[in-house]
Short mmCIF file of C-alpha atoms in Angstrom, two decimals:
data_model
loop_
_atom_site.label_atom_id
_atom_site.label_comp_id
_atom_site.label_asym_id
_atom_site.label_seq_id
_atom_site.Cartn_x
_atom_site.Cartn_y
_atom_site.Cartn_z
CA MET A 1 -50.87 -107.46 90.98
CA ASN A 2 -53.42 -107.39 93.79
CA TRP A 3 -57.22 -107.26 93.68
CA ALA A 4 -57.31 -103.45 93.58
CA ASP A 5 -54.99 -103.42 90.55
CA PHE A 6 -57.15 -106.02 88.81
CA THR A 7 -60.30 -104.03 89.62
CA ALA A 8 -58.76 -100.89 88.12
CA ALA A 9 -57.66 -102.76 84.99
CA GLU A 10 -60.84 -104.79 84.40
CA PRO A 11 -63.71 -103.41 86.53
CA ALA A 12 -66.54 -105.39 84.90
CA LEU A 13 -64.87 -108.78 85.28
CA ALA A 14 -63.68 -107.90 88.79
CA ARG A 15 -67.22 -106.93 89.83
CA THR A 16 -68.63 -110.18 88.39
CA ALA A 17 -65.95 -112.27 90.10
CA GLN A 18 -66.44 -110.55 93.46
CA GLU A 19 -70.22 -111.00 93.23
CA ARG A 20 -69.71 -114.68 92.43
CA PHE A 21 -67.50 -115.16 95.50
CA GLY A 22 -69.92 -113.10 97.58
CA ALA A 23 -72.87 -115.32 96.70
CA PHE A 24 -71.67 -118.13 98.98
CA ARG A 25 -69.53 -118.33 102.09
CA HIS A 26 -67.38 -121.38 101.36
CA HIS A 27 -65.18 -121.94 98.30
CA VAL A 28 -62.47 -124.37 97.20
CA LEU A 29 -58.76 -123.62 97.48
CA ALA A 30 -56.13 -125.65 95.62
CA THR A 31 -52.60 -125.62 97.00
CA VAL A 32 -49.47 -127.62 96.17
CA ARG A 33 -48.55 -130.47 98.53
CA GLN A 34 -44.94 -131.18 99.41
CA ASP A 35 -44.84 -134.01 96.84
CA GLY A 36 -46.15 -131.66 94.12
CA SER A 37 -49.68 -133.04 93.94
CA PRO A 38 -52.70 -130.76 94.43
CA ARG A 39 -54.56 -130.39 97.72
CA LEU A 40 -58.16 -129.15 97.70
CA SER A 41 -59.55 -127.51 100.84
CA GLY A 42 -62.62 -125.55 101.81
CA LEU A 43 -62.02 -121.88 102.54
CA GLU A 44 -63.74 -118.58 103.24
CA VAL A 45 -62.31 -115.58 101.38
CA ARG A 46 -62.51 -111.85 102.07
CA PHE A 47 -62.25 -108.83 99.85
CA HIS A 48 -60.84 -106.20 102.20
CA ASP A 49 -58.96 -102.94 101.75
CA GLY A 50 -58.31 -103.50 98.03
CA GLY A 51 -57.12 -107.06 98.44
CA LEU A 52 -58.27 -110.64 98.24
CA TRP A 53 -57.35 -112.24 101.58
CA LEU A 54 -57.14 -115.87 102.67
CA GLY A 55 -57.44 -116.62 106.38
CA MET A 56 -56.68 -120.06 107.83
CA MET A 57 -56.46 -121.92 111.08
CA PRO A 58 -52.98 -122.12 112.58
CA ASP A 59 -50.86 -124.98 111.33
CA SER A 60 -53.51 -126.17 108.84
CA GLN A 61 -52.28 -128.24 105.90
CA LYS A 62 -53.31 -125.56 103.39
CA ALA A 63 -51.42 -122.90 105.37
CA ARG A 64 -48.32 -125.10 105.50
CA ASP A 65 -48.64 -125.69 101.75
CA LEU A 66 -48.75 -121.94 101.05
CA LEU A 67 -45.87 -121.19 103.40
CA ARG A 68 -43.75 -123.67 101.45
CA ASP A 69 -45.08 -122.91 97.93
CA PRO A 70 -47.26 -119.80 97.50
CA ARG A 71 -49.07 -120.94 94.33
CA PHE A 72 -52.84 -121.36 94.64
CA ALA A 73 -56.06 -121.61 92.66
CA LEU A 74 -59.35 -120.53 94.18
CA HIS A 75 -62.66 -121.75 92.76
CA ALA A 76 -65.94 -120.02 93.58
CA ASN A 77 -68.66 -122.20 95.04
CA PRO A 78 -70.94 -123.05 92.08
CA GLY A 79 -74.06 -123.07 94.26
CA ASP A 80 -77.08 -125.33 94.19
CA GLY A 81 -78.17 -127.20 91.09
CA THR A 82 -76.69 -126.71 87.66
CA GLY A 83 -77.67 -123.10 86.89
CA MET A 84 -74.45 -121.43 88.05
CA ALA A 85 -75.98 -117.97 87.99
CA GLY A 86 -73.19 -115.48 87.38
CA GLY A 87 -70.95 -118.12 85.86
CA ASP A 88 -68.04 -120.09 87.16
CA VAL A 89 -65.04 -118.12 88.48
CA ARG A 90 -61.48 -119.22 89.25
CA ILE A 91 -58.63 -117.06 90.54
CA SER A 92 -55.00 -118.16 90.46
CA GLY A 93 -51.96 -116.55 91.96
CA ARG A 94 -49.54 -116.56 94.85
CA ALA A 95 -50.33 -116.06 98.52
CA TYR A 96 -47.92 -114.60 101.06
CA GLU A 97 -48.37 -114.62 104.82
CA VAL A 98 -48.90 -111.31 106.58
CA GLY A 99 -47.29 -111.13 110.01
CA ALA A 100 -48.29 -109.09 113.04
CA GLY A 101 -48.63 -105.38 112.35
CA PRO A 102 -51.03 -102.73 111.10
CA VAL A 103 -52.22 -104.68 108.04
CA LYS A 104 -53.20 -107.74 110.05
CA ASP A 105 -54.61 -105.52 112.83
CA GLY A 106 -56.90 -103.80 110.30
CA TYR A 107 -58.08 -107.16 109.00
CA VAL A 108 -58.79 -108.39 112.55
CA LYS A 109 -60.72 -105.20 113.37
CA GLU A 110 -63.01 -105.56 110.34
CA VAL A 111 -63.37 -109.35 110.04
CA GLU A 112 -63.01 -110.47 113.68
CA PRO A 113 -61.63 -113.93 112.84
CA PRO A 114 -61.00 -116.51 115.56
CA GLU A 115 -57.42 -116.13 116.73
CA PRO A 116 -54.73 -117.24 116.29
CA PHE A 117 -54.84 -117.55 112.48
CA HIS A 118 -52.73 -117.29 109.35
CA LEU A 119 -53.49 -114.38 107.02
CA PHE A 120 -52.33 -114.44 103.41
CA ARG A 121 -52.37 -111.56 100.94
CA THR A 122 -52.75 -112.59 97.32
CA GLU A 123 -51.07 -111.60 94.10
CA LEU A 124 -53.10 -112.54 91.04
CA THR A 125 -51.75 -114.35 88.00
CA GLU A 126 -55.06 -115.22 86.32
CA VAL A 127 -58.81 -114.74 86.64
CA VAL A 128 -61.13 -116.93 84.57
CA ARG A 129 -64.91 -116.72 84.22
CA THR A 130 -66.88 -119.36 82.36
CA CYS A 131 -70.58 -118.92 81.63
CA VAL A 132 -73.32 -119.76 79.16
CA GLU A 133 -74.58 -116.94 76.97
CA ASP A 134 -77.98 -116.96 75.21
CA ASP A 135 -78.32 -120.69 75.98
CA ARG A 136 -76.06 -121.22 72.94
CA TYR A 137 -72.50 -120.25 73.72
CA LEU A 138 -69.99 -121.32 76.27
CA VAL A 139 -68.10 -118.12 77.03
CA VAL A 140 -64.68 -118.13 78.68
CA GLN A 141 -63.12 -114.85 79.79
CA VAL A 142 -59.43 -115.01 80.71
CA TRP A 143 -57.44 -112.19 82.31
CA LYS A 144 -53.72 -112.14 83.06
CA PRO A 145 -51.69 -109.21 84.43
CA GLY A 146 -50.70 -106.72 81.75
CA GLU A 147 -53.12 -108.17 79.20
CA PRO A 148 -56.71 -107.26 78.32
CA VAL A 149 -59.46 -109.79 78.97
CA ARG A 150 -59.51 -112.42 76.23
CA THR A 151 -62.98 -113.78 75.45
CA LEU A 152 -63.56 -117.14 73.78
CA ARG A 153 -67.00 -118.28 72.58
CA ARG A 154 -67.86 -121.86 71.70
CA THR A 155 -71.09 -123.35 70.44
#
């Protein structure tokens, strides 16, 4: 399931998540190292042509991680201070490299990234938003493909 599918299934959560990622330029990507441990890296993300795209420098460690094991988690930059306006958003899934061709050409035309670069399309397995509601409740919204958003409230 790509970003467009998620947006069609859960437009309110998708809009909130996209706004959260749009609020800042740099975010945190978790990939799986060769030994199975996590690797955290800074990353810029793009929402383009119905997808969530990850672009990376050639031969970067995070790109090599994804080429070997496509699983990832992407955490939105929480911003300054402790307010976290818009909540905390995490997206998990799998990322697959896009080779030369019309898809990558369209991305290059719109984004104008420094070349050469790796481009990965994403397939989503989970989107989670955590926020505080009414200064009383910790609210966690969890979406998985084929399921409605599940909302948990804690005091």
